[in-house]
Amino acid sequence: LEQTLGVVQLVAVRGIAALVAILLAVLLTLLALLSGPARRFFAGIAVLLLFFSVLTAGVPSIRGFAGGAFQTLADGDLVVLSWNTLGDSPGAERIADLALAQEADVVALPETSRETGEAVQALLAASGRPTQLLALQYDTISKARSTMLLVSTDLGEYRLDESVGSTPTLPSVVAVPVVGSGPTIVAAHPVAPVPGEMSNWREGLAWLSERCADPAADVIVAGDLNSTLDHWSPYGSDLGLAACHDAARAVGAAALGTWPTLMPTVLGSPIDHVLATDTWEVVGFRVIDAEDGSGSDHRPVVAQLRPAA
C-alpha cells in the first residue's frame, strides 16, 4: 500500500501523523471523560490512536535524527551535495557559496535552469574548483523541468548517458566517465506522487532502481527523489533503493526532514537523498537547515563518501 495514493502521502510525513494522532487521542480522552454513554467508545478510539502514534513515531526513531559528523577528507573521498532550488530561488551565488563551503565534488541541482547552472559553474571555477556541467531540460518554460549536475574536473571527463533514458515528467541526469573508471552519477528528480502523476512516480522510482540494480555497477544517486525509505520496498528494503544504500540511513539520520522548510526537521519529510552502491562507504551525512530562508522549499543534503575497502 505504500505506493497507493493517500497512503503514499501519509507515510511520507510520519512525524506529523504521530503528532495529529496524539492530539486527537487527547481530544477523545476529554470527550470520554465528559460523555457517560459513549465513554467506552471514545476511550477505545483514543487508545488506538495512541498505539498508532507510538508505532508511527517509533520508525523515525529507529532511522535516526543524528548526522552532522564528517571525517577529515581522505584521498579518494567524494563530497556529494544535492539541493532542489525551486526554480533558481536561492540564486547562483548562494548555491556556489554552499558548494564551496561543503567542498563538494558533485552537486545535483533539480529544478535549476541552465543559466543558473552555468553561473554556478563560473563562480566555482573562479574560486579554484572547476567543474563540468551536465544538463537535461524537458523544456525551457518551467524550471522544474530542468536538472543540472556539476562534477569536479578532478574526477575526469564525464558525458551524458542518453541510452538509459530518464524519469517521466521531470528529468534525471545520468553521467558516465568518458574514459577510464569512475562512478556513474545520477542527479535524480522523479515526479511527486500527486493525483494524475502516480504512474509516472512509480515508473520514475523503478527507473532509478534499474540504475542501481547492476551488481557490477558503481553508482551514486543524489537529488529530490520525492519519496522516503517507506516507498522503496518493491525495489529493495528500507536501507536503500535496489543495490544503492541510503547515506542518511547508514549514519542514523534518515528521519531528518528535508521538505518543506516551513516544518522543523523532526516533522518534515525526508525526500532528498544521497545513495551509493557498495563500492562506497558512507562516512558522513547531514541535512543543512541554515538555508531555510533562501527561498527554496527543500533543504540541501550533503554526504561524504569513501571508497570501500
mmCIF file of C-alpha atoms in Angstrom:
data_model
loop_
_atom_site.group_PDB
_atom_site.id
_atom_site.type_symbol
_atom_site.label_atom_id
_atom_site.label_comp_id
_atom_site.label_asym_id
_atom_site.label_seq_id
_atom_site.Cartn_x
_atom_site.Cartn_y
_atom_site.Cartn_z
ATOM 1 C CA LEU A 1 0.000 0.000 0.000
ATOM 2 C CA GLU A 2 2.960 2.354 0.396
ATOM 3 C CA GLN A 3 2.716 3.224 -3.308
ATOM 4 C CA THR A 4 -1.036 3.845 -3.242
ATOM 5 C CA LEU A 5 -2.487 7.354 -3.380
ATOM 6 C CA GLY A 6 -3.279 8.506 0.142
ATOM 7 C CA VAL A 7 -1.025 6.008 1.874
ATOM 8 C CA VAL A 8 1.941 7.438 -0.053
ATOM 9 C CA GLN A 9 1.373 10.849 1.473
ATOM 10 C CA LEU A 10 0.629 9.531 4.970
ATOM 11 C CA VAL A 11 3.824 7.523 5.380
ATOM 12 C CA ALA A 12 5.871 10.394 3.960
ATOM 13 C CA VAL A 13 5.020 12.570 6.969
ATOM 14 C CA ARG A 14 5.316 10.194 9.902
ATOM 15 C CA GLY A 15 6.166 12.945 12.372
ATOM 16 C CA ILE A 16 3.069 14.971 11.532
ATOM 17 C CA ALA A 17 0.878 11.845 11.526
ATOM 18 C CA ALA A 18 2.091 10.886 15.003
ATOM 19 C CA LEU A 19 1.530 14.418 16.314
ATOM 20 C CA VAL A 20 -2.003 14.606 14.900
ATOM 21 C CA ALA A 21 -2.815 11.176 16.366
ATOM 22 C CA ILE A 22 -1.659 12.275 19.817
ATOM 23 C CA LEU A 23 -3.735 15.472 19.657
ATOM 24 C CA LEU A 24 -6.806 13.513 18.566
ATOM 25 C CA ALA A 25 -6.231 10.993 21.358
ATOM 26 C CA VAL A 26 -6.149 13.813 23.921
ATOM 27 C CA LEU A 27 -9.357 15.286 22.485
ATOM 28 C CA LEU A 28 -11.154 11.935 22.548
ATOM 29 C CA THR A 29 -9.972 11.299 26.098
ATOM 30 C CA LEU A 30 -11.585 14.578 27.177
ATOM 31 C CA LEU A 31 -14.782 13.615 25.342
ATOM 32 C CA ALA A 32 -14.737 10.236 27.088
ATOM 33 C CA LEU A 33 -14.493 11.926 30.489
ATOM 34 C CA LEU A 34 -17.393 14.257 29.674
ATOM 35 C CA SER A 35 -19.639 11.731 27.948
ATOM 36 C CA GLY A 36 -21.094 8.926 30.032
ATOM 37 C CA PRO A 37 -22.882 6.752 27.421
ATOM 38 C CA ALA A 38 -20.111 6.994 24.798
ATOM 39 C CA ARG A 39 -17.210 6.854 27.242
ATOM 40 C CA ARG A 40 -16.010 3.406 26.258
ATOM 41 C CA PHE A 41 -16.204 4.201 22.553
ATOM 42 C CA PHE A 42 -14.187 7.431 22.780
ATOM 43 C CA ALA A 43 -11.682 5.862 25.167
ATOM 44 C CA GLY A 44 -11.184 2.884 22.860
ATOM 45 C CA ILE A 45 -10.505 5.105 19.832
ATOM 46 C CA ALA A 46 -8.108 7.201 21.949
ATOM 47 C CA VAL A 47 -6.140 4.082 22.907
ATOM 48 C CA LEU A 48 -5.918 3.017 19.266
ATOM 49 C CA LEU A 49 -4.671 6.471 18.279
ATOM 50 C CA LEU A 50 -2.017 6.397 20.989
ATOM 51 C CA PHE A 51 -0.920 2.949 19.809
ATOM 52 C CA PHE A 52 -0.758 4.264 16.225
ATOM 53 C CA SER A 53 1.292 7.311 17.286
ATOM 54 C CA VAL A 54 3.811 5.161 19.176
ATOM 55 C CA LEU A 55 4.329 2.874 16.187
ATOM 56 C CA THR A 56 4.450 5.776 13.716
ATOM 57 C CA ALA A 57 6.968 7.724 15.799
ATOM 58 C CA GLY A 58 8.986 4.582 16.506
ATOM 59 C CA VAL A 59 10.054 4.102 12.896
ATOM 60 C CA PRO A 60 11.779 7.523 12.579
ATOM 61 C CA SER A 61 13.363 6.973 15.979
ATOM 62 C CA ILE A 62 14.994 3.795 14.667
ATOM 63 C CA ARG A 63 16.148 5.521 11.483
ATOM 64 C CA GLY A 64 17.700 8.313 13.473
ATOM 65 C CA PHE A 65 17.855 12.063 13.964
ATOM 66 C CA ALA A 66 21.658 12.151 14.132
ATOM 67 C CA GLY A 67 24.112 13.046 11.384
ATOM 68 C CA GLY A 68 26.350 16.058 11.035
ATOM 69 C CA ALA A 69 29.682 14.485 11.969
ATOM 70 C CA PHE A 70 32.031 14.331 8.990
ATOM 71 C CA GLN A 71 35.529 12.908 8.960
ATOM 72 C CA THR A 72 38.693 14.573 7.717
ATOM 73 C CA LEU A 73 38.727 14.266 3.944
ATOM 74 C CA ALA A 74 40.986 11.470 2.737
ATOM 75 C CA ASP A 75 42.300 10.667 -0.728
ATOM 76 C CA GLY A 76 39.505 9.310 -2.874
ATOM 77 C CA ASP A 77 36.689 10.769 -0.760
ATOM 78 C CA LEU A 78 33.761 12.349 -2.576
ATOM 79 C CA VAL A 79 31.515 15.045 -1.125
ATOM 80 C CA VAL A 80 28.090 14.944 -2.770
ATOM 81 C CA LEU A 81 25.683 17.872 -2.404
ATOM 82 C CA SER A 82 22.054 17.963 -3.547
ATOM 83 C CA TRP A 83 19.653 20.905 -3.467
ATOM 84 C CA ASN A 84 16.288 21.316 -5.142
ATOM 85 C CA THR A 85 16.435 25.070 -5.723
ATOM 86 C CA LEU A 86 12.736 25.603 -6.558
ATOM 87 C CA GLY A 87 13.488 27.263 -9.868
ATOM 88 C CA ASP A 88 16.763 29.026 -9.016
ATOM 89 C CA SER A 89 15.234 30.664 -5.912
ATOM 90 C CA PRO A 90 18.444 30.903 -3.823
ATOM 91 C CA GLY A 91 20.415 32.415 -6.717
ATOM 92 C CA ALA A 92 23.679 31.248 -8.265
ATOM 93 C CA GLU A 93 25.925 32.964 -5.720
ATOM 94 C CA ARG A 94 24.270 31.327 -2.742
ATOM 95 C CA ILE A 95 24.340 27.906 -4.397
ATOM 96 C CA ALA A 96 28.024 28.307 -5.255
ATOM 97 C CA ASP A 97 28.862 29.523 -1.738
ATOM 98 C CA LEU A 98 27.226 26.424 -0.263
ATOM 99 C CA ALA A 99 29.083 24.111 -2.667
ATOM 100 C CA LEU A 100 32.386 25.790 -1.758
ATOM 101 C CA ALA A 101 31.672 25.660 1.968
ATOM 102 C CA GLN A 102 30.932 21.932 1.743
ATOM 103 C CA GLU A 103 33.915 21.304 -0.576
ATOM 104 C CA ALA A 104 31.521 19.471 -2.872
ATOM 105 C CA ASP A 105 32.861 17.327 -5.716
ATOM 106 C CA VAL A 106 29.386 16.529 -7.058
ATOM 107 C CA VAL A 107 26.444 18.965 -6.987
ATOM 108 C CA ALA A 108 22.958 17.828 -8.033
ATOM 109 C CA LEU A 109 20.513 20.683 -8.676
ATOM 110 C CA PRO A 110 16.947 19.645 -9.533
ATOM 111 C CA GLU A 111 14.597 22.444 -10.626
ATOM 112 C CA THR A 112 17.523 24.610 -11.732
ATOM 113 C CA SER A 113 17.864 26.329 -15.094
ATOM 114 C CA ARG A 114 20.853 26.001 -17.396
ATOM 115 C CA GLU A 115 21.585 29.710 -16.948
ATOM 116 C CA THR A 116 21.916 29.322 -13.194
ATOM 117 C CA GLY A 117 23.891 26.114 -13.616
ATOM 118 C CA GLU A 118 26.368 27.925 -15.856
ATOM 119 C CA ALA A 119 26.589 30.813 -13.397
ATOM 120 C CA VAL A 120 27.324 28.425 -10.521
ATOM 121 C CA GLN A 121 29.943 26.676 -12.656
ATOM 122 C CA ALA A 122 31.641 30.017 -13.390
ATOM 123 C CA LEU A 123 31.647 31.024 -9.713
ATOM 124 C CA LEU A 124 33.151 27.692 -8.679
ATOM 125 C CA ALA A 125 35.846 27.965 -11.348
ATOM 126 C CA ALA A 126 36.693 31.484 -10.194
ATOM 127 C CA SER A 127 37.140 30.111 -6.669
ATOM 128 C CA GLY A 128 39.518 27.379 -7.800
ATOM 129 C CA ARG A 129 37.067 24.459 -8.028
ATOM 130 C CA PRO A 130 36.461 23.871 -11.766
ATOM 131 C CA THR A 131 33.546 21.611 -12.680
ATOM 132 C CA GLN A 132 31.780 20.135 -15.677
ATOM 133 C CA LEU A 133 28.121 20.988 -16.226
ATOM 134 C CA LEU A 134 25.816 18.221 -17.430
ATOM 135 C CA ALA A 135 22.262 19.346 -18.009
ATOM 136 C CA LEU A 136 18.923 17.894 -19.022
ATOM 137 C CA GLN A 137 15.892 20.071 -19.765
ATOM 138 C CA TYR A 138 12.492 18.804 -20.874
ATOM 139 C CA ASP A 139 11.565 22.367 -21.785
ATOM 140 C CA THR A 140 12.691 25.932 -21.078
ATOM 141 C CA ILE A 141 9.302 27.167 -19.875
ATOM 142 C CA SER A 142 9.183 25.557 -16.434
ATOM 143 C CA LYS A 143 12.406 25.493 -14.444
ATOM 144 C CA ALA A 144 11.037 22.497 -12.553
ATOM 145 C CA ARG A 145 11.598 20.528 -15.772
ATOM 146 C CA SER A 146 15.368 21.147 -15.696
ATOM 147 C CA THR A 147 18.041 19.303 -13.726
ATOM 148 C CA MET A 148 21.686 20.339 -13.512
ATOM 149 C CA LEU A 149 24.674 18.253 -12.438
ATOM 150 C CA LEU A 150 28.101 19.682 -11.654
ATOM 151 C CA VAL A 151 31.019 17.254 -11.457
ATOM 152 C CA SER A 152 34.545 18.214 -10.396
ATOM 153 C CA THR A 153 37.117 18.049 -13.171
ATOM 154 C CA ASP A 154 39.306 16.109 -10.724
ATOM 155 C CA LEU A 155 37.075 13.097 -11.416
ATOM 156 C CA GLY A 156 37.934 13.105 -15.102
ATOM 157 C CA GLU A 157 35.756 13.912 -18.067
ATOM 158 C CA TYR A 158 32.075 12.927 -17.914
ATOM 159 C CA ARG A 159 29.337 12.747 -20.535
ATOM 160 C CA LEU A 160 25.578 12.335 -20.547
ATOM 161 C CA ASP A 161 24.411 8.740 -20.939
ATOM 162 C CA GLU A 162 21.302 9.174 -23.073
ATOM 163 C CA SER A 163 20.976 5.453 -23.775
ATOM 164 C CA VAL A 164 19.293 4.729 -20.420
ATOM 165 C CA GLY A 165 16.592 7.380 -20.794
ATOM 166 C CA SER A 166 15.324 9.398 -17.846
ATOM 167 C CA THR A 167 12.443 9.779 -15.395
ATOM 168 C CA PRO A 168 8.987 10.756 -16.709
ATOM 169 C CA THR A 169 7.648 14.324 -16.348
ATOM 170 C CA LEU A 170 10.774 15.679 -14.617
ATOM 171 C CA PRO A 171 14.330 14.964 -15.831
ATOM 172 C CA SER A 172 17.104 12.992 -14.177
ATOM 173 C CA VAL A 173 20.674 13.319 -15.412
ATOM 174 C CA VAL A 174 22.874 10.228 -15.852
ATOM 175 C CA ALA A 175 26.601 10.975 -16.231
ATOM 176 C CA VAL A 176 29.283 8.396 -17.012
ATOM 177 C CA PRO A 177 33.078 8.676 -17.404
ATOM 178 C CA VAL A 178 34.290 9.261 -20.933
ATOM 179 C CA VAL A 179 37.406 7.175 -20.401
ATOM 180 C CA GLY A 180 38.801 5.178 -17.523
ATOM 181 C CA SER A 181 36.972 4.232 -14.363
ATOM 182 C CA GLY A 182 34.704 6.218 -12.124
ATOM 183 C CA PRO A 183 31.201 6.111 -10.703
ATOM 184 C CA THR A 184 28.051 6.591 -12.710
ATOM 185 C CA ILE A 185 26.465 9.715 -11.224
ATOM 186 C CA VAL A 186 22.715 10.294 -11.301
ATOM 187 C CA ALA A 187 21.130 13.658 -10.456
ATOM 188 C CA ALA A 188 17.635 12.371 -9.800
ATOM 189 C CA HIS A 189 14.222 14.012 -9.821
ATOM 190 C CA PRO A 190 11.255 11.657 -10.204
ATOM 191 C CA VAL A 191 7.929 13.489 -10.220
ATOM 192 C CA ALA A 192 5.972 13.933 -6.974
ATOM 193 C CA PRO A 193 3.228 11.384 -6.154
ATOM 194 C CA VAL A 194 0.240 13.645 -6.820
ATOM 195 C CA PRO A 195 -3.091 12.745 -8.478
ATOM 196 C CA GLY A 196 -2.525 12.342 -12.184
ATOM 197 C CA GLU A 197 1.177 11.507 -11.779
ATOM 198 C CA MET A 198 1.072 8.358 -9.654
ATOM 199 C CA SER A 199 2.001 6.005 -12.503
ATOM 200 C CA ASN A 200 4.826 8.314 -13.596
ATOM 201 C CA TRP A 201 6.044 8.492 -9.994
ATOM 202 C CA ARG A 202 6.170 4.705 -9.731
ATOM 203 C CA GLU A 203 7.841 4.487 -13.151
ATOM 204 C CA GLY A 204 10.443 7.036 -12.044
ATOM 205 C CA LEU A 205 11.339 5.058 -8.918
ATOM 206 C CA ALA A 206 11.509 1.839 -10.933
ATOM 207 C CA TRP A 207 13.837 3.573 -13.413
ATOM 208 C CA LEU A 208 16.105 4.685 -10.565
ATOM 209 C CA SER A 209 16.179 1.189 -9.116
ATOM 210 C CA GLU A 210 17.315 -0.090 -12.526
ATOM 211 C CA ARG A 211 20.253 2.341 -12.442
ATOM 212 C CA CYS A 212 21.299 0.769 -9.146
ATOM 213 C CA ALA A 213 20.418 -2.839 -9.949
ATOM 214 C CA ASP A 214 23.507 -3.829 -11.953
ATOM 215 C CA PRO A 215 25.673 -5.782 -9.467
ATOM 216 C CA ALA A 216 28.803 -4.674 -11.305
ATOM 217 C CA ALA A 217 27.800 -1.006 -11.302
ATOM 218 C CA ASP A 218 29.499 1.787 -9.355
ATOM 219 C CA VAL A 219 26.634 4.239 -8.864
ATOM 220 C CA ILE A 220 25.993 7.422 -6.888
ATOM 221 C CA VAL A 221 22.491 8.918 -6.869
ATOM 222 C CA ALA A 222 21.685 12.363 -5.477
ATOM 223 C CA GLY A 223 18.614 14.540 -5.734
ATOM 224 C CA ASP A 224 15.000 15.108 -4.836
ATOM 225 C CA LEU A 225 13.578 11.595 -5.054
ATOM 226 C CA ASN A 226 10.062 12.659 -3.963
ATOM 227 C CA SER A 227 9.947 9.534 -1.809
ATOM 228 C CA THR A 228 11.102 8.233 1.554
ATOM 229 C CA LEU A 229 12.523 4.889 2.608
ATOM 230 C CA ASP A 230 8.947 3.692 3.133
ATOM 231 C CA HIS A 231 8.238 3.843 -0.594
ATOM 232 C CA TRP A 232 11.136 1.670 -1.739
ATOM 233 C CA SER A 233 10.236 -1.814 -0.533
ATOM 234 C CA PRO A 234 9.218 -3.006 -4.045
ATOM 235 C CA TYR A 235 12.821 -2.376 -5.126
ATOM 236 C CA GLY A 236 14.835 -3.343 -2.066
ATOM 237 C CA SER A 237 14.407 -2.538 1.610
ATOM 238 C CA ASP A 238 14.296 0.412 3.990
ATOM 239 C CA LEU A 239 18.087 0.603 3.649
ATOM 240 C CA GLY A 240 18.002 1.960 0.115
ATOM 241 C CA LEU A 241 16.845 1.565 -3.459
ATOM 242 C CA ALA A 242 17.850 -1.757 -5.048
ATOM 243 C CA ALA A 243 21.650 -2.010 -4.635
ATOM 244 C CA CYS A 244 22.039 1.686 -3.702
ATOM 245 C CA HIS A 245 22.175 2.297 0.035
ATOM 246 C CA ASP A 246 20.775 5.480 1.537
ATOM 247 C CA ALA A 247 23.530 7.636 3.042
ATOM 248 C CA ALA A 248 21.262 9.083 5.729
ATOM 249 C CA ARG A 249 20.126 5.608 6.826
ATOM 250 C CA ALA A 250 23.732 4.441 7.012
ATOM 251 C CA VAL A 251 24.691 7.058 9.607
ATOM 252 C CA GLY A 252 21.410 7.264 11.530
ATOM 253 C CA ALA A 253 20.000 10.472 10.046
ATOM 254 C CA ALA A 254 17.196 9.128 7.866
ATOM 255 C CA ALA A 255 14.401 10.687 9.940
ATOM 256 C CA LEU A 256 15.524 14.273 9.335
ATOM 257 C CA GLY A 257 13.017 16.030 7.111
ATOM 258 C CA THR A 258 14.217 17.895 4.037
ATOM 259 C CA TRP A 259 10.823 19.210 2.851
ATOM 260 C CA PRO A 260 9.135 21.556 3.409
ATOM 261 C CA THR A 261 11.432 24.105 5.039
ATOM 262 C CA LEU A 262 8.415 25.557 6.856
ATOM 263 C CA MET A 263 8.411 22.449 9.051
ATOM 264 C CA PRO A 264 11.158 21.588 11.554
ATOM 265 C CA THR A 265 13.340 18.663 10.522
ATOM 266 C CA VAL A 266 11.663 16.329 13.040
ATOM 267 C CA LEU A 267 8.278 16.852 11.341
ATOM 268 C CA GLY A 268 9.350 17.259 7.711
ATOM 269 C CA SER A 269 9.505 14.596 5.026
ATOM 270 C CA PRO A 270 12.944 13.096 4.199
ATOM 271 C CA ILE A 271 12.589 13.039 0.406
ATOM 272 C CA ASP A 272 16.015 14.403 -0.627
ATOM 273 C CA HIS A 273 18.680 11.718 -0.690
ATOM 274 C CA VAL A 274 22.210 10.653 -1.500
ATOM 275 C CA LEU A 275 22.602 6.952 -2.314
ATOM 276 C CA ALA A 276 25.539 4.813 -3.358
ATOM 277 C CA THR A 277 26.357 1.208 -4.171
ATOM 278 C CA ASP A 278 28.640 -0.981 -2.045
ATOM 279 C CA THR A 279 31.690 0.461 -3.786
ATOM 280 C CA TRP A 280 31.316 3.414 -1.393
ATOM 281 C CA GLU A 281 31.275 3.705 2.376
ATOM 282 C CA VAL A 282 29.200 6.497 3.897
ATOM 283 C CA VAL A 283 31.287 8.349 6.481
ATOM 284 C CA GLY A 284 29.092 11.426 6.913
ATOM 285 C CA PHE A 285 25.703 12.896 6.094
ATOM 286 C CA ARG A 286 23.821 15.990 7.126
ATOM 287 C CA VAL A 287 20.664 17.927 6.338
ATOM 288 C CA ILE A 288 21.520 21.624 6.090
ATOM 289 C CA ASP A 289 18.864 23.797 7.729
ATOM 290 C CA ALA A 290 20.918 27.005 7.605
ATOM 291 C CA GLU A 291 19.474 27.721 4.134
ATOM 292 C CA ASP A 292 15.809 27.602 5.197
ATOM 293 C CA GLY A 293 15.384 31.297 4.375
ATOM 294 C CA SER A 294 16.943 31.050 0.915
ATOM 295 C CA GLY A 295 13.663 30.772 -0.981
ATOM 296 C CA SER A 296 13.682 27.048 -1.742
ATOM 297 C CA ASP A 297 11.186 24.758 -0.029
ATOM 298 C CA HIS A 298 13.822 21.991 0.142
ATOM 299 C CA ARG A 299 16.800 21.709 2.463
ATOM 300 C CA PRO A 300 20.155 20.799 0.923
ATOM 301 C CA VAL A 301 21.696 17.464 1.864
ATOM 302 C CA VAL A 302 25.376 16.574 1.755
ATOM 303 C CA ALA A 303 27.171 13.243 2.106
ATOM 304 C CA GLN A 304 30.785 12.224 2.433
ATOM 305 C CA LEU A 305 31.556 9.007 0.589
ATOM 306 C CA ARG A 306 34.770 6.981 0.797
ATOM 307 C CA PRO A 307 35.886 4.153 -1.499
ATOM 308 C CA ALA A 308 35.049 0.869 0.212
ATOM 309 C CA ALA A 309 37.909 -1.405 1.191
#
